[in-house]
């Protein structure tokens, strides 16, 4: 981390808001240590967001760590375009990146599944008739994720 950022963060009375702003500014300028600090700070929150966004059944199909890393990589790449207004705006921005990555991954999964079904691949006919899966349709999962994102954004 640059000396200026370290000094600003060590000053007596620096609020969390000021520390986060300083880290975001530094990370936006390419400071990897600042970005690493942001990653460590926000990873637990975003892990909870991801786990709240999809069911246990879907969770077993996706690697949470992989999704987190993909989300943080996207955030890092677009951070220079982010307009920092507050720590809350930064948290919301990160949450939305995670939600969008999760939706993208779900769409990819469903597309592969549809392709296998259309090609007569490894689809178990008994699973197609499984009525317990009816409550977790793709549209319901996405609708739930959108409602959850709206609640988090409020």
GROMACS .gro file of N, CA and C in nm:
model
  462
    1UNK      N    1   0.085  -0.116   0.000
    1UNK     CA    2   0.000   0.000   0.000
    1UNK      C    3   0.090   0.123   0.000
    2UNK      N    4   0.048   0.223  -0.069
    2UNK     CA    5   0.131   0.343  -0.076
    2UNK      C    6   0.143   0.408   0.060
    3UNK      N    7   0.249   0.482   0.078
    3UNK     CA    8   0.273   0.548   0.207
    3UNK      C    9   0.163   0.648   0.239
    4UNK      N   10   0.115   0.717   0.138
    4UNK     CA   11   0.008   0.816   0.161
    4UNK      C   12  -0.116   0.748   0.216
    5UNK      N   13  -0.154   0.635   0.157
    5UNK     CA   14  -0.273   0.563   0.203
    5UNK      C   15  -0.251   0.513   0.345
    6UNK      N   16  -0.134   0.457   0.372
    6UNK     CA   17  -0.106   0.409   0.508
    6UNK      C   18  -0.115   0.522   0.608
    7UNK      N   19  -0.060   0.636   0.573
    7UNK     CA   20  -0.064   0.751   0.663
    7UNK      C   21  -0.209   0.795   0.688
    8UNK      N   22  -0.290   0.801   0.581
    8UNK     CA   23  -0.429   0.843   0.596
    8UNK      C   24  -0.506   0.746   0.683
    9UNK      N   25  -0.474   0.616   0.673
    9UNK     CA   26  -0.547   0.516   0.750
    9UNK      C   27  -0.501   0.512   0.895
   10UNK      N   28  -0.377   0.552   0.921
   10UNK     CA   29  -0.325   0.547   1.057
   10UNK      C   30  -0.355   0.674   1.136
   11UNK      N   31  -0.398   0.778   1.067
   11UNK     CA   32  -0.427   0.902   1.136
   11UNK      C   33  -0.533   0.874   1.242
   12UNK      N   34  -0.516   0.934   1.358
   12UNK     CA   35  -0.614   0.915   1.464
   12UNK      C   36  -0.751   0.962   1.420
   13UNK      N   37  -0.851   0.883   1.448
   13UNK     CA   38  -0.987   0.924   1.419
   13UNK      C   39  -1.034   0.901   1.277
   14UNK      N   40  -0.954   0.836   1.193
   14UNK     CA   41  -0.999   0.810   1.057
   14UNK      C   42  -1.116   0.713   1.063
   15UNK      N   43  -1.228   0.754   1.006
   15UNK     CA   44  -1.348   0.671   1.011
   15UNK      C   45  -1.338   0.556   0.912
   16UNK      N   46  -1.426   0.460   0.930
   16UNK     CA   47  -1.431   0.347   0.836
   16UNK      C   48  -1.456   0.400   0.695
   17UNK      N   49  -1.546   0.497   0.685
   17UNK     CA   50  -1.578   0.558   0.556
   17UNK      C   51  -1.452   0.612   0.489
   18UNK      N   52  -1.371   0.683   0.565
   18UNK     CA   53  -1.248   0.742   0.511
   18UNK      C   54  -1.148   0.634   0.471
   19UNK      N   55  -1.139   0.529   0.553
   19UNK     CA   56  -1.047   0.419   0.522
   19UNK      C   57  -1.089   0.347   0.394
   20UNK      N   58  -1.220   0.321   0.382
   20UNK     CA   59  -1.269   0.252   0.263
   20UNK      C   60  -1.248   0.339   0.140
   21UNK      N   61  -1.279   0.467   0.151
   21UNK     CA   62  -1.258   0.560   0.039
   21UNK      C   63  -1.111   0.559  -0.005
   22UNK      N   64  -1.021   0.565   0.093
   22UNK     CA   65  -0.877   0.566   0.062
   22UNK      C   66  -0.836   0.435  -0.007
   23UNK      N   67  -0.888   0.323   0.041
   23UNK     CA   68  -0.854   0.194  -0.020
   23UNK      C   69  -0.910   0.184  -0.162
   24UNK      N   70  -1.033   0.230  -0.181
   24UNK     CA   71  -1.095   0.225  -0.314
   24UNK      C   72  -1.016   0.312  -0.412
   25UNK      N   73  -0.981   0.431  -0.368
   25UNK     CA   74  -0.903   0.522  -0.454
   25UNK      C   75  -0.768   0.459  -0.490
   26UNK      N   76  -0.702   0.401  -0.391
   26UNK     CA   77  -0.571   0.339  -0.417
   26UNK      C   78  -0.585   0.217  -0.510
   27UNK      N   79  -0.683   0.134  -0.482
   27UNK     CA   80  -0.705   0.015  -0.565
   27UNK      C   81  -0.742   0.055  -0.707
   28UNK      N   82  -0.818   0.161  -0.720
   28UNK     CA   83  -0.857   0.211  -0.851
   28UNK      C   84  -0.736   0.256  -0.932
   29UNK      N   85  -0.633   0.299  -0.861
   29UNK     CA   86  -0.509   0.342  -0.926
   29UNK      C   87  -0.411   0.227  -0.949
   30UNK      N   88  -0.454   0.106  -0.915
   30UNK     CA   89  -0.371  -0.011  -0.941
   30UNK      C   90  -0.295  -0.064  -0.821
   31UNK      N   91  -0.321  -0.011  -0.702
   31UNK     CA   92  -0.252  -0.056  -0.582
   31UNK      C   93  -0.306  -0.194  -0.541
   32UNK      N   94  -0.227  -0.298  -0.564
   32UNK     CA   95  -0.272  -0.435  -0.537
   32UNK      C   96  -0.289  -0.462  -0.388
   33UNK      N   97  -0.208  -0.398  -0.304
   33UNK     CA   98  -0.222  -0.418  -0.159
   33UNK      C   99  -0.355  -0.360  -0.111
   34UNK      N  100  -0.394  -0.247  -0.166
   34UNK     CA  101  -0.523  -0.188  -0.130
   34UNK      C  102  -0.636  -0.279  -0.176
   35UNK      N  103  -0.624  -0.331  -0.297
   35UNK     CA  104  -0.728  -0.422  -0.347
   35UNK      C  105  -0.734  -0.548  -0.261
   36UNK      N  106  -0.620  -0.600  -0.223
   36UNK     CA  107  -0.615  -0.718  -0.138
   36UNK      C  108  -0.684  -0.692  -0.004
   37UNK      N  109  -0.663  -0.574   0.050
   37UNK     CA  110  -0.728  -0.536   0.175
   37UNK      C  111  -0.880  -0.529   0.158
   38UNK      N  112  -0.925  -0.473   0.047
   38UNK     CA  113  -1.069  -0.467   0.019
   38UNK      C  114  -1.126  -0.609   0.004
   39UNK      N  115  -1.052  -0.694  -0.065
   39UNK     CA  116  -1.096  -0.833  -0.084
   39UNK      C  117  -1.115  -0.902   0.052
   40UNK      N  118  -1.015  -0.887   0.138
   40UNK     CA  119  -1.024  -0.950   0.271
   40UNK      C  120  -1.140  -0.893   0.352
   41UNK      N  121  -1.166  -0.765   0.338
   41UNK     CA  122  -1.273  -0.701   0.415
   41UNK      C  123  -1.412  -0.740   0.368
   42UNK      N  124  -1.430  -0.752   0.237
   42UNK     CA  125  -1.564  -0.773   0.182
   42UNK      C  126  -1.595  -0.917   0.142
   43UNK      N  127  -1.497  -1.003   0.143
   43UNK     CA  128  -1.518  -1.143   0.106
   43UNK      C  129  -1.624  -1.211   0.194
   44UNK      N  130  -1.619  -1.196   0.328
   44UNK     CA  131  -1.721  -1.263   0.410
   44UNK      C  132  -1.864  -1.217   0.377
   45UNK      N  133  -1.883  -1.088   0.359
   45UNK     CA  134  -2.014  -1.034   0.326
   45UNK      C  135  -2.063  -1.092   0.193
   46UNK      N  136  -1.977  -1.093   0.094
   46UNK     CA  137  -2.019  -1.141  -0.038
   46UNK      C  138  -2.039  -1.292  -0.041
   47UNK      N  139  -1.970  -1.363   0.046
   47UNK     CA  140  -1.995  -1.507   0.058
   47UNK      C  141  -2.137  -1.531   0.108
   48UNK      N  142  -2.178  -1.453   0.207
   48UNK     CA  143  -2.314  -1.465   0.260
   48UNK      C  144  -2.416  -1.427   0.153
   49UNK      N  145  -2.389  -1.321   0.079
   49UNK     CA  146  -2.480  -1.280  -0.030
   49UNK      C  147  -2.496  -1.394  -0.129
   50UNK      N  148  -2.387  -1.456  -0.168
   50UNK     CA  149  -2.393  -1.565  -0.264
   50UNK      C  150  -2.472  -1.683  -0.210
   51UNK      N  151  -2.450  -1.715  -0.087
   51UNK     CA  152  -2.519  -1.830  -0.030
   51UNK      C  153  -2.667  -1.802  -0.011
   52UNK      N  154  -2.704  -1.677   0.012
   52UNK     CA  155  -2.845  -1.641   0.024
   52UNK      C  156  -2.915  -1.639  -0.111
   53UNK      N  157  -2.838  -1.624  -0.217
   53UNK     CA  158  -2.896  -1.608  -0.350
   53UNK      C  159  -2.939  -1.739  -0.414
   54UNK      N  160  -2.883  -1.850  -0.373
   54UNK     CA  161  -2.924  -1.974  -0.436
   54UNK      C  162  -2.934  -2.087  -0.337
   55UNK      N  163  -3.017  -2.185  -0.373
   55UNK     CA  164  -3.050  -2.296  -0.285
   55UNK      C  165  -2.932  -2.389  -0.262
   56UNK      N  166  -2.947  -2.472  -0.164
   56UNK     CA  167  -2.846  -2.574  -0.132
   56UNK      C  168  -2.823  -2.665  -0.252
   57UNK      N  169  -2.928  -2.695  -0.321
   57UNK     CA  170  -2.919  -2.783  -0.438
   57UNK      C  171  -2.830  -2.720  -0.546
   58UNK      N  172  -2.851  -2.592  -0.574
   58UNK     CA  173  -2.767  -2.525  -0.672
   58UNK      C  174  -2.627  -2.502  -0.619
   59UNK      N  175  -2.617  -2.476  -0.490
   59UNK     CA  176  -2.486  -2.451  -0.430
   59UNK      C  177  -2.392  -2.569  -0.454
   60UNK      N  178  -2.447  -2.688  -0.457
   60UNK     CA  179  -2.362  -2.805  -0.477
   60UNK      C  180  -2.308  -2.811  -0.621
   61UNK      N  181  -2.368  -2.737  -0.713
   61UNK     CA  182  -2.325  -2.738  -0.853
   61UNK      C  183  -2.223  -2.629  -0.883
   62UNK      N  184  -2.214  -2.528  -0.798
   62UNK     CA  185  -2.125  -2.415  -0.822
   62UNK      C  186  -2.020  -2.406  -0.712
   63UNK      N  187  -1.902  -2.369  -0.750
   63UNK     CA  188  -1.794  -2.348  -0.655
   63UNK      C  189  -1.800  -2.204  -0.607
   64UNK      N  190  -1.836  -2.185  -0.481
   64UNK     CA  191  -1.852  -2.051  -0.424
   64UNK      C  192  -1.724  -1.971  -0.437
   65UNK      N  193  -1.612  -2.033  -0.409
   65UNK     CA  194  -1.483  -1.961  -0.417
   65UNK      C  195  -1.455  -1.916  -0.560
   66UNK      N  196  -1.486  -2.001  -0.656
   66UNK     CA  197  -1.466  -1.965  -0.796
   66UNK      C  198  -1.554  -1.845  -0.834
   67UNK      N  199  -1.679  -1.848  -0.790
   67UNK     CA  200  -1.769  -1.736  -0.819
   67UNK      C  201  -1.722  -1.607  -0.751
   68UNK      N  202  -1.673  -1.618  -0.630
   68UNK     CA  203  -1.621  -1.500  -0.560
   68UNK      C  204  -1.501  -1.442  -0.632
   69UNK      N  205  -1.409  -1.527  -0.670
   69UNK     CA  206  -1.290  -1.479  -0.739
   69UNK      C  207  -1.325  -1.416  -0.873
   70UNK      N  208  -1.418  -1.476  -0.944
   70UNK     CA  209  -1.462  -1.421  -1.071
   70UNK      C  210  -1.528  -1.284  -1.051
   71UNK      N  211  -1.607  -1.272  -0.945
   71UNK     CA  212  -1.673  -1.145  -0.914
   71UNK      C  213  -1.572  -1.038  -0.877
   72UNK      N  214  -1.476  -1.073  -0.794
   72UNK     CA  215  -1.375  -0.975  -0.754
   72UNK      C  216  -1.286  -0.935  -0.871
   73UNK      N  217  -1.259  -1.028  -0.959
   73UNK     CA  218  -1.180  -0.995  -1.078
   73UNK      C  219  -1.257  -0.894  -1.165
   74UNK      N  220  -1.386  -0.918  -1.183
   74UNK     CA  221  -1.468  -0.824  -1.260
   74UNK      C  222  -1.472  -0.687  -1.192
   75UNK      N  223  -1.482  -0.687  -1.059
   75UNK     CA  224  -1.483  -0.561  -0.984
   75UNK      C  225  -1.350  -0.488  -1.001
   76UNK      N  226  -1.242  -0.562  -0.991
   76UNK     CA  227  -1.109  -0.501  -1.004
   76UNK      C  228  -1.091  -0.437  -1.142
   77UNK      N  229  -1.140  -0.507  -1.244
   77UNK     CA  230  -1.126  -0.455  -1.381
   77UNK      C  231  -1.209  -0.330  -1.404
   78UNK      N  232  -1.323  -0.320  -1.338
   78UNK     CA  233  -1.412  -0.206  -1.361
   78UNK      C  234  -1.405  -0.100  -1.252
   79UNK      N  235  -1.320  -0.121  -1.153
   79UNK     CA  236  -1.309  -0.025  -1.043
   79UNK      C  237  -1.278   0.117  -1.088
   80UNK      N  238  -1.191   0.138  -1.188
   80UNK     CA  239  -1.165   0.276  -1.232
   80UNK      C  240  -1.290   0.349  -1.282
   81UNK      N  241  -1.391   0.273  -1.326
   81UNK     CA  242  -1.516   0.334  -1.373
   81UNK      C  243  -1.617   0.357  -1.260
   82UNK      N  244  -1.590   0.300  -1.143
   82UNK     CA  245  -1.682   0.313  -1.030
   82UNK      C  246  -1.671   0.452  -0.969
   83UNK      N  247  -1.785   0.514  -0.944
   83UNK     CA  248  -1.788   0.646  -0.880
   83UNK      C  249  -1.820   0.627  -0.732
   84UNK      N  250  -1.720   0.644  -0.649
   84UNK     CA  251  -1.737   0.623  -0.505
   84UNK      C  252  -1.819   0.737  -0.445
   85UNK      N  253  -1.929   0.702  -0.379
   85UNK     CA  254  -2.010   0.801  -0.308
   85UNK      C  255  -2.010   0.775  -0.158
   86UNK      N  256  -2.006   0.647  -0.124
   86UNK     CA  257  -2.005   0.609   0.017
   86UNK      C  258  -1.963   0.463   0.026
   87UNK      N  259  -1.937   0.420   0.148
   87UNK     CA  260  -1.903   0.280   0.168
   87UNK      C  261  -2.023   0.193   0.130
   88UNK      N  262  -2.142   0.241   0.159
   88UNK     CA  263  -2.263   0.167   0.123
   88UNK      C  264  -2.276   0.152  -0.028
   89UNK      N  265  -2.244   0.257  -0.102
   89UNK     CA  266  -2.250   0.247  -0.249
   89UNK      C  267  -2.148   0.146  -0.300
   90UNK      N  268  -2.032   0.141  -0.237
   90UNK     CA  269  -1.930   0.044  -0.276
   90UNK      C  270  -1.978  -0.098  -0.247
   91UNK      N  271  -2.035  -0.120  -0.128
   91UNK     CA  272  -2.089  -0.252  -0.092
   91UNK      C  273  -2.198  -0.294  -0.191
   92UNK      N  274  -2.287  -0.201  -0.222
   92UNK     CA  275  -2.396  -0.231  -0.316
   92UNK      C  276  -2.339  -0.267  -0.453
   93UNK      N  277  -2.241  -0.194  -0.499
   93UNK     CA  278  -2.178  -0.219  -0.628
   93UNK      C  279  -2.117  -0.360  -0.630
   94UNK      N  280  -2.046  -0.396  -0.524
   94UNK     CA  281  -1.988  -0.531  -0.515
   94UNK      C  282  -2.098  -0.638  -0.514
   95UNK      N  283  -2.204  -0.614  -0.435
   95UNK     CA  284  -2.316  -0.709  -0.429
   95UNK      C  285  -2.375  -0.733  -0.567
   96UNK      N  286  -2.394  -0.624  -0.642
   96UNK     CA  287  -2.456  -0.637  -0.773
   96UNK      C  288  -2.366  -0.715  -0.869
   97UNK      N  289  -2.237  -0.697  -0.859
   97UNK     CA  290  -2.145  -0.774  -0.943
   97UNK      C  291  -2.158  -0.922  -0.909
   98UNK      N  292  -2.164  -0.955  -0.782
   98UNK     CA  293  -2.179  -1.095  -0.740
   98UNK      C  294  -2.312  -1.152  -0.790
   99UNK      N  295  -2.419  -1.078  -0.774
   99UNK     CA  296  -2.551  -1.125  -0.819
   99UNK      C  297  -2.550  -1.147  -0.970
  100UNK      N  298  -2.491  -1.056  -1.045
  100UNK     CA  299  -2.486  -1.073  -1.191
  100UNK      C  300  -2.399  -1.192  -1.231
  101UNK      N  301  -2.287  -1.211  -1.165
  101UNK     CA  302  -2.202  -1.327  -1.194
  101UNK      C  303  -2.276  -1.457  -1.165
  102UNK      N  304  -2.349  -1.457  -1.054
  102UNK     CA  305  -2.427  -1.575  -1.016
  102UNK      C  306  -2.534  -1.604  -1.121
  103UNK      N  307  -2.604  -1.502  -1.166
  103UNK     CA  308  -2.706  -1.520  -1.269
  103UNK      C  309  -2.644  -1.570  -1.399
  104UNK      N  310  -2.528  -1.514  -1.434
  104UNK     CA  311  -2.458  -1.560  -1.555
  104UNK      C  312  -2.424  -1.708  -1.544
  105UNK      N  313  -2.373  -1.748  -1.428
  105UNK     CA  314  -2.335  -1.888  -1.407
  105UNK      C  315  -2.458  -1.978  -1.413
  106UNK      N  316  -2.568  -1.932  -1.356
  106UNK     CA  317  -2.692  -2.010  -1.360
  106UNK      C  318  -2.741  -2.025  -1.504
  107UNK      N  319  -2.736  -1.918  -1.581
  107UNK     CA  320  -2.776  -1.926  -1.722
  107UNK      C  321  -2.688  -2.024  -1.799
  108UNK      N  322  -2.557  -2.019  -1.775
  108UNK     CA  323  -2.465  -2.112  -1.842
  108UNK      C  324  -2.500  -2.256  -1.806
  109UNK      N  325  -2.526  -2.278  -1.678
  109UNK     CA  326  -2.561  -2.412  -1.630
  109UNK      C  327  -2.689  -2.461  -1.698
  110UNK      N  328  -2.790  -2.374  -1.703
  110UNK     CA  329  -2.917  -2.414  -1.763
  110UNK      C  330  -2.903  -2.435  -1.914
  111UNK      N  331  -2.821  -2.354  -1.978
  111UNK     CA  332  -2.798  -2.369  -2.122
  111UNK      C  333  -2.730  -2.504  -2.150
  112UNK      N  334  -2.629  -2.539  -2.070
  112UNK     CA  335  -2.562  -2.669  -2.088
  112UNK      C  336  -2.661  -2.784  -2.063
  113UNK      N  337  -2.743  -2.768  -1.962
  113UNK     CA  338  -2.839  -2.872  -1.928
  113UNK      C  339  -2.940  -2.891  -2.042
  114UNK      N  340  -2.991  -2.779  -2.095
  114UNK     CA  341  -3.084  -2.786  -2.207
  114UNK      C  342  -3.020  -2.851  -2.329
  115UNK      N  343  -2.894  -2.816  -2.354
  115UNK     CA  344  -2.824  -2.874  -2.468
  115UNK      C  345  -2.811  -3.025  -2.452
  116UNK      N  346  -2.774  -3.068  -2.332
  116UNK     CA  347  -2.764  -3.213  -2.307
  116UNK      C  348  -2.898  -3.281  -2.326
  117UNK      N  349  -3.005  -3.217  -2.279
  117UNK     CA  350  -3.138  -3.277  -2.293
  117UNK      C  351  -3.177  -3.286  -2.440
  118UNK      N  352  -3.148  -3.182  -2.515
  118UNK     CA  353  -3.185  -3.180  -2.657
  118UNK      C  354  -3.103  -3.282  -2.736
  119UNK      N  355  -2.981  -3.306  -2.693
  119UNK     CA  356  -2.896  -3.402  -2.762
  119UNK      C  357  -2.916  -3.543  -2.711
  120UNK      N  358  -3.005  -3.558  -2.611
  120UNK     CA  359  -3.030  -3.691  -2.556
  120UNK      C  360  -2.915  -3.739  -2.471
  121UNK      N  361  -2.845  -3.646  -2.408
  121UNK     CA  362  -2.728  -3.676  -2.327
  121UNK      C  363  -2.762  -3.746  -2.198
  122UNK      N  364  -2.683  -3.720  -2.100
  122UNK     CA  365  -2.692  -3.791  -1.972
  122UNK      C  366  -2.804  -3.738  -1.883
  123UNK      N  367  -2.926  -3.740  -1.935
  123UNK     CA  368  -3.041  -3.694  -1.857
  123UNK      C  369  -3.113  -3.815  -1.803
  124UNK      N  370  -3.137  -3.816  -1.676
  124UNK     CA  371  -3.208  -3.924  -1.610
  124UNK      C  372  -3.358  -3.893  -1.620
  125UNK      N  373  -3.436  -3.977  -1.688
  125UNK     CA  374  -3.579  -3.951  -1.704
  125UNK      C  375  -3.652  -3.940  -1.570
  126UNK      N  376  -3.605  -4.013  -1.469
  126UNK     CA  377  -3.668  -4.004  -1.336
  126UNK      C  378  -3.650  -3.866  -1.275
  127UNK      N  379  -3.536  -3.802  -1.302
  127UNK     CA  380  -3.513  -3.668  -1.249
  127UNK      C  381  -3.603  -3.565  -1.316
  128UNK      N  382  -3.635  -3.589  -1.444
  128UNK     CA  383  -3.724  -3.497  -1.514
  128UNK      C  384  -3.863  -3.498  -1.451
  129UNK      N  385  -3.903  -3.612  -1.398
  129UNK     CA  386  -4.034  -3.624  -1.337
  129UNK      C  387  -4.033  -3.589  -1.190
  130UNK      N  388  -3.921  -3.553  -1.135
  130UNK     CA  389  -3.908  -3.521  -0.993
  130UNK      C  390  -3.986  -3.393  -0.963
  131UNK      N  391  -4.095  -3.407  -0.889
  131UNK     CA  392  -4.178  -3.289  -0.859
  131UNK      C  393  -4.117  -3.201  -0.753
  132UNK      N  394  -4.023  -3.252  -0.674
  132UNK     CA  395  -3.961  -3.167  -0.572
  132UNK      C  396  -3.877  -3.059  -0.637
  133UNK      N  397  -3.830  -3.082  -0.758
  133UNK     CA  398  -3.750  -2.982  -0.828
  133UNK      C  399  -3.836  -2.871  -0.886
  134UNK      N  400  -3.968  -2.893  -0.892
  134UNK     CA  401  -4.057  -2.794  -0.953
  134UNK      C  402  -4.055  -2.661  -0.878
  135UNK      N  403  -4.031  -2.664  -0.750
  135UNK     CA  404  -4.031  -2.539  -0.674
  135UNK      C  405  -3.905  -2.457  -0.700
  136UNK      N  406  -3.804  -2.514  -0.763
  136UNK     CA  407  -3.680  -2.443  -0.789
  136UNK      C  408  -3.659  -2.425  -0.939
  137UNK      N  409  -3.760  -2.373  -1.007
  137UNK     CA  410  -3.746  -2.348  -1.149
  137UNK      C  411  -3.648  -2.233  -1.170
  138UNK      N  412  -3.586  -2.226  -1.286
  138UNK     CA  413  -3.492  -2.116  -1.313
  138UNK      C  414  -3.555  -1.979  -1.296
  139UNK      N  415  -3.678  -1.965  -1.343
  139UNK     CA  416  -3.742  -1.833  -1.330
  139UNK      C  417  -3.768  -1.798  -1.184
  140UNK      N  418  -3.805  -1.897  -1.103
  140UNK     CA  419  -3.826  -1.870  -0.960
  140UNK      C  420  -3.695  -1.837  -0.891
  141UNK      N  421  -3.588  -1.907  -0.927
  141UNK     CA  422  -3.458  -1.878  -0.868
  141UNK      C  423  -3.412  -1.737  -0.903
  142UNK      N  424  -3.426  -1.700  -1.029
  142UNK     CA  425  -3.386  -1.566  -1.070
  142UNK      C  426  -3.474  -1.460  -1.006
  143UNK      N  427  -3.602  -1.487  -0.998
  143UNK     CA  428  -3.694  -1.392  -0.934
  143UNK      C  429  -3.657  -1.373  -0.788
  144UNK      N  430  -3.626  -1.482  -0.721
  144UNK     CA  431  -3.585  -1.475  -0.582
  144UNK      C  432  -3.456  -1.396  -0.567
  145UNK      N  433  -3.361  -1.419  -0.655
  145UNK     CA  434  -3.234  -1.347  -0.651
  145UNK      C  435  -3.256  -1.199  -0.674
  146UNK      N  436  -3.345  -1.164  -0.765
  146UNK     CA  437  -3.373  -1.023  -0.792
  146UNK      C  438  -3.438  -0.957  -0.671
  147UNK      N  439  -3.534  -1.026  -0.609
  147UNK     CA  440  -3.599  -0.969  -0.490
  147UNK      C  441  -3.499  -0.952  -0.379
  148UNK      N  442  -3.412  -1.048  -0.362
  148UNK     CA  443  -3.311  -1.039  -0.257
  148UNK      C  444  -3.216  -0.921  -0.285
  149UNK      N  445  -3.177  -0.905  -0.409
  149UNK     CA  446  -3.088  -0.793  -0.445
  149UNK      C  447  -3.157  -0.660  -0.419
  150UNK      N  448  -3.287  -0.651  -0.447
  150UNK     CA  449  -3.361  -0.527  -0.421
  150UNK      C  450  -3.367  -0.497  -0.273
  151UNK      N  451  -3.386  -0.601  -0.192
  151UNK     CA  452  -3.390  -0.582  -0.046
  151UNK      C  453  -3.255  -0.535   0.003
  152UNK      N  454  -3.148  -0.597  -0.046
  152UNK     CA  455  -3.014  -0.557  -0.004
  152UNK      C  456  -2.983  -0.415  -0.048
  153UNK      N  457  -3.037  -0.376  -0.161
  153UNK     CA  458  -3.010  -0.241  -0.214
  153UNK      C  459  -3.087  -0.135  -0.138
  154UNK      N  460  -3.195  -0.173  -0.074
  154UNK     CA  461  -3.280  -0.074  -0.005
  154UNK      C  462  -3.217  -0.023   0.122
   0.00000   0.00000   0.00000
